[in-house]
PDB file of C-alpha atoms in Angstrom:
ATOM      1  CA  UNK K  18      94.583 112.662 117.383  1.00  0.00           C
ATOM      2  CA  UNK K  19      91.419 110.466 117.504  1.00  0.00           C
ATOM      3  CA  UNK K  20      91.194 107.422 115.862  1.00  0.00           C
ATOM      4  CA  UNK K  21      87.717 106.026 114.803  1.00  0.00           C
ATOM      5  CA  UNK K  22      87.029 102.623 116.064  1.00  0.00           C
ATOM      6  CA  UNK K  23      84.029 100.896 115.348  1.00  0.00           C
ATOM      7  CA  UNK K  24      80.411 101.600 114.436  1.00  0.00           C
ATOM      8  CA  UNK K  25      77.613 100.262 116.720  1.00  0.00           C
ATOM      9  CA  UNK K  26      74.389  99.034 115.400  1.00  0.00           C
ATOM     10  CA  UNK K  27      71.166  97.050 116.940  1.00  0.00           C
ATOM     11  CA  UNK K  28      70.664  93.809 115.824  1.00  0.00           C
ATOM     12  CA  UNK K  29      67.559  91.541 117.204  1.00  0.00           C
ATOM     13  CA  UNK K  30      68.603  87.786 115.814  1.00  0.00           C
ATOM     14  CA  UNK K  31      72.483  87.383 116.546  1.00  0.00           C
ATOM     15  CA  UNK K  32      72.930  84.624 114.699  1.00  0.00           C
ATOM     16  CA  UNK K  33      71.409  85.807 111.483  1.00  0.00           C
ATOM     17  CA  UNK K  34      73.491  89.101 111.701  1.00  0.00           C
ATOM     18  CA  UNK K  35      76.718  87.115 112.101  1.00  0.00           C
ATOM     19  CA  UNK K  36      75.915  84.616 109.068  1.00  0.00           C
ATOM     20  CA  UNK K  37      75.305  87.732 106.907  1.00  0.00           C
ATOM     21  CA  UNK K  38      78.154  89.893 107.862  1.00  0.00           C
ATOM     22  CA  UNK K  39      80.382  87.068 107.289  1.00  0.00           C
ATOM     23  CA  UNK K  40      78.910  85.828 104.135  1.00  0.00           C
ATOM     24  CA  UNK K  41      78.519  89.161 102.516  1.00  0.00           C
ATOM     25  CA  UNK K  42      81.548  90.744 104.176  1.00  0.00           C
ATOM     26  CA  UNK K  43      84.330  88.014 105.568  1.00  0.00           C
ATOM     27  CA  UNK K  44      83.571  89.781 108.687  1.00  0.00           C
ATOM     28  CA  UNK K  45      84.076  87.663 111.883  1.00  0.00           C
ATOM     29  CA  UNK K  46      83.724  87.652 115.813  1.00  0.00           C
ATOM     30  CA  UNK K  47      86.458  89.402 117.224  1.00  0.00           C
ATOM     31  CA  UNK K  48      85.103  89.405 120.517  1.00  0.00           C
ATOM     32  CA  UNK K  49      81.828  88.706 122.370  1.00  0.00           C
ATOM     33  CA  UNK K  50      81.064  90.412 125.610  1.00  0.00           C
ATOM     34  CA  UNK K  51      78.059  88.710 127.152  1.00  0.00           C
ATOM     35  CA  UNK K  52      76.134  91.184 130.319  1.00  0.00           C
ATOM     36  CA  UNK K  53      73.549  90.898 132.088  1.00  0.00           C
ATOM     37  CA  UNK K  54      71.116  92.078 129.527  1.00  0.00           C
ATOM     38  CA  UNK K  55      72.863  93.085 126.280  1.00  0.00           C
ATOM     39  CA  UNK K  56      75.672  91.571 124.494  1.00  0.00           C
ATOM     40  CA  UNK K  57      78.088  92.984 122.552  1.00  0.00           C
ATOM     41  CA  UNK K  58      79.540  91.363 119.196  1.00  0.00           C
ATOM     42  CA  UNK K  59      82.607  92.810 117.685  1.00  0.00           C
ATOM     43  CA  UNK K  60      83.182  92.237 114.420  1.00  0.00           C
ATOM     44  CA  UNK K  61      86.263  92.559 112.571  1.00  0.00           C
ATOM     45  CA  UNK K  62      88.339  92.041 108.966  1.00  0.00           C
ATOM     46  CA  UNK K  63      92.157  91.371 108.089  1.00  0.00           C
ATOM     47  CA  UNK K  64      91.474  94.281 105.871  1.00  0.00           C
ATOM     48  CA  UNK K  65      90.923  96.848 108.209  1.00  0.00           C
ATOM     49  CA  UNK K  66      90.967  97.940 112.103  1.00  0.00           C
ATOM     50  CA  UNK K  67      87.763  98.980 112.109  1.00  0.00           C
ATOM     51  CA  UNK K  68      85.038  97.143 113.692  1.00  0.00           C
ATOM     52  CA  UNK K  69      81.397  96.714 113.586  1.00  0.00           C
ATOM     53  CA  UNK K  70      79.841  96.455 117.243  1.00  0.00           C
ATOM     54  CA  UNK K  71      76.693  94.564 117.097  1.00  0.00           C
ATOM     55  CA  UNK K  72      74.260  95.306 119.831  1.00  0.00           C
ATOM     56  CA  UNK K  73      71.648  92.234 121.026  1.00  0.00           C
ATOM     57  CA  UNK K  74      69.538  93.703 123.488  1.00  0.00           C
ATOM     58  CA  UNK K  75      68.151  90.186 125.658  1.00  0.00           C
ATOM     59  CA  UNK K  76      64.978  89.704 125.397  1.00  0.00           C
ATOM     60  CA  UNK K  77      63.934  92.244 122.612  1.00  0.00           C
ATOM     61  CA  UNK K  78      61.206  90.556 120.168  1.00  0.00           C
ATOM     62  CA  UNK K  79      60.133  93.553 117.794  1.00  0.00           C
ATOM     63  CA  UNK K  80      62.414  94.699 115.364  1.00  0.00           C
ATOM     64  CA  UNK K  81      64.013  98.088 115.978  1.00  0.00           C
ATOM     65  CA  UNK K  82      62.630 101.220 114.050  1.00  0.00           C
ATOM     66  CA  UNK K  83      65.562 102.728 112.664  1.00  0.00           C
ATOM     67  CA  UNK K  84      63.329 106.222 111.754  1.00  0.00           C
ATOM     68  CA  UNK K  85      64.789 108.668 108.824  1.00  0.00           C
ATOM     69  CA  UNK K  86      68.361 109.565 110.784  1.00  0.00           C
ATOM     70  CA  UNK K  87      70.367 106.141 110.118  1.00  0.00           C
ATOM     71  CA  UNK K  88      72.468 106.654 106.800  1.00  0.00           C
ATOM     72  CA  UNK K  89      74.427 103.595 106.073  1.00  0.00           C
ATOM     73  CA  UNK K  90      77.703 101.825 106.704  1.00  0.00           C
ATOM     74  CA  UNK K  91      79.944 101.463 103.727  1.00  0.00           C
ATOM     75  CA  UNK K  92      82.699  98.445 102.008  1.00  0.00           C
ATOM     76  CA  UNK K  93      84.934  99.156  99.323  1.00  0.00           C
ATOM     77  CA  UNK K  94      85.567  96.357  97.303  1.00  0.00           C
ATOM     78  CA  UNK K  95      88.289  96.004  94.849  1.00  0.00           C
ATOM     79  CA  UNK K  96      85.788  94.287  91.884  1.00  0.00           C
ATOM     80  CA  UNK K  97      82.631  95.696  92.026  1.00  0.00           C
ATOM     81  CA  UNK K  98      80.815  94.353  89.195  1.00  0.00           C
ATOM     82  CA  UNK K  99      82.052  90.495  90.320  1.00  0.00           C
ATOM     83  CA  UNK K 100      80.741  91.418  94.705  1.00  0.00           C
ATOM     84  CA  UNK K 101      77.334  92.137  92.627  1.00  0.00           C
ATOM     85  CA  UNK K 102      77.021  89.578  91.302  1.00  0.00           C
ATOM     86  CA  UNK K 103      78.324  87.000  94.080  1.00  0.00           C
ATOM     87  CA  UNK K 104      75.307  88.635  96.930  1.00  0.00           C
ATOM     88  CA  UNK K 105      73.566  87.277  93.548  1.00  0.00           C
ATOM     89  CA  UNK K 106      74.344  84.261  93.969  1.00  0.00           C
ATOM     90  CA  UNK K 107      73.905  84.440  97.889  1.00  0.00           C
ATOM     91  CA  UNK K 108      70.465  85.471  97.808  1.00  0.00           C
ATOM     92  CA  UNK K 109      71.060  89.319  99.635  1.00  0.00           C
ATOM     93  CA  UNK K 110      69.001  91.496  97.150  1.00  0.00           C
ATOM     94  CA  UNK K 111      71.793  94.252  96.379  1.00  0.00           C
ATOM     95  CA  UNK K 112      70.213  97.077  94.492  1.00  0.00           C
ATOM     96  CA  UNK K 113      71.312  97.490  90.563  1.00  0.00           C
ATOM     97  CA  UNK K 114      75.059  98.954  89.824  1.00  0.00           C
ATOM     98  CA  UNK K 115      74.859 102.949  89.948  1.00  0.00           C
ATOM     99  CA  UNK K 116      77.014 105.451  89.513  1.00  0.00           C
ATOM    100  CA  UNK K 117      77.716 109.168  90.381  1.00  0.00           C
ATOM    101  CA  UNK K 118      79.017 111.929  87.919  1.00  0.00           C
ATOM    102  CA  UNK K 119      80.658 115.177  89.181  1.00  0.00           C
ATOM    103  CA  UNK K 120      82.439 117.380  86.407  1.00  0.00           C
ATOM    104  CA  UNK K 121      82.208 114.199  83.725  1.00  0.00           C
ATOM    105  CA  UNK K 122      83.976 112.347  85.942  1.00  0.00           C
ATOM    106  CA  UNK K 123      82.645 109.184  87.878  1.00  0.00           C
ATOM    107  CA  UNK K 124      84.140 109.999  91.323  1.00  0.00           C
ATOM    108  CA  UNK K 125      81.717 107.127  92.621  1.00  0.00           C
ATOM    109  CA  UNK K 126      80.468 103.571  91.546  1.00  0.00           C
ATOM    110  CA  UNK K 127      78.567 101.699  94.079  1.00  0.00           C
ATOM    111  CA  UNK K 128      75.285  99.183  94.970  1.00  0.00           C
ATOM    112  CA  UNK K 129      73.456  99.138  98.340  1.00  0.00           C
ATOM    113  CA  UNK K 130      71.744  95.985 100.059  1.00  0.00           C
ATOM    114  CA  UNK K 131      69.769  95.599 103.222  1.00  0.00           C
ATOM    115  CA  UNK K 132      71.090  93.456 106.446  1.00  0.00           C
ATOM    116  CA  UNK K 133      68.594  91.273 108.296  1.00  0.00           C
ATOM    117  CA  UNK K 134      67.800  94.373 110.637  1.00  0.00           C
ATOM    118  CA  UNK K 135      66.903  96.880 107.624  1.00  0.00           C
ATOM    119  CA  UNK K 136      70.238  98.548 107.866  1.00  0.00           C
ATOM    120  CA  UNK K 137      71.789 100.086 104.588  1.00  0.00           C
ATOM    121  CA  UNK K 138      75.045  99.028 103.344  1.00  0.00           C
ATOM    122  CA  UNK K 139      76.755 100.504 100.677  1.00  0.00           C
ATOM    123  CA  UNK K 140      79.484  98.624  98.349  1.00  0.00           C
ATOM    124  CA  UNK K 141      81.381 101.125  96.548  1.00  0.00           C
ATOM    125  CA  UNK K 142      84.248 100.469  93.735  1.00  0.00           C
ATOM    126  CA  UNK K 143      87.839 100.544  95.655  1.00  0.00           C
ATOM    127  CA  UNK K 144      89.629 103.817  94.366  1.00  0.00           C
ATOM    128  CA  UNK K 145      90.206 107.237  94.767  1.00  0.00           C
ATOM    129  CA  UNK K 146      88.791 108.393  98.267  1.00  0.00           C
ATOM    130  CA  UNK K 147      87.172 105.015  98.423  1.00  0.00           C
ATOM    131  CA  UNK K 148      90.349 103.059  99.962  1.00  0.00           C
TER     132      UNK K 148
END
């Protein structure tokens, strides 16, 4: 049975990625792998196996263009309204609370905020599906 692993996206500033993965997420370097041109940063939580793979292409300068086929990565957090209001605090622009109805019932409530690349993240409300 496969096992998913990790998500891999382009960053251009490594050090600004890895400040706002770990102050918006607790995520930290679980390993660096430096080649000869392009590094790879894994990043990792206690929460989870899964990893984010950032991507530093040496000597890139222009930001990537991430076109109209990237959707988003996605936390679940166990207090949604109190992660809103801590990026807040921190200065990372999260988008007003929403939430999505199916049948009457709320099956979803979530925010989204940008990382330093343009990426979308999405914080959803721990329960149900959202583990």
């Amino acid at each position: 049975m496969a096992k998913a692993i990790h998500s891999m996206i382009r960053v251009l500033d490594e050090q600004h990625s890895l400040s706002f993965y770990e102050k918006a997420f607790g995520l930290i370097v679980a390993e660096r792998l430096a080649f000869e041109g392009f590094t790879l940063v894994y990043l990792s939580s206690p929460e989870s196996e899964f990893e984010l793979e950032l991507t530093v292409n040496h000597g890139r300068t222009e930001p990537y263009v991430l076109g109209d086929g990237y959707g988003h990565l996605a936390f679940s957090v166990d207090d949604l309204e109190a992660e809103h209001a801590r990026f807040e605090a921190l200065g990372l622009s999260p988008t007003s609370l929403k939430e999505l109805k199916l049948d009457g019932r709320p099956p979803a409530r979530f925010f989204f905020l940008q990382d330093p690349d343009g990426y979308k993240i999405e914080v959803l409300q721990r329960g149900g599906r959202y583990k």
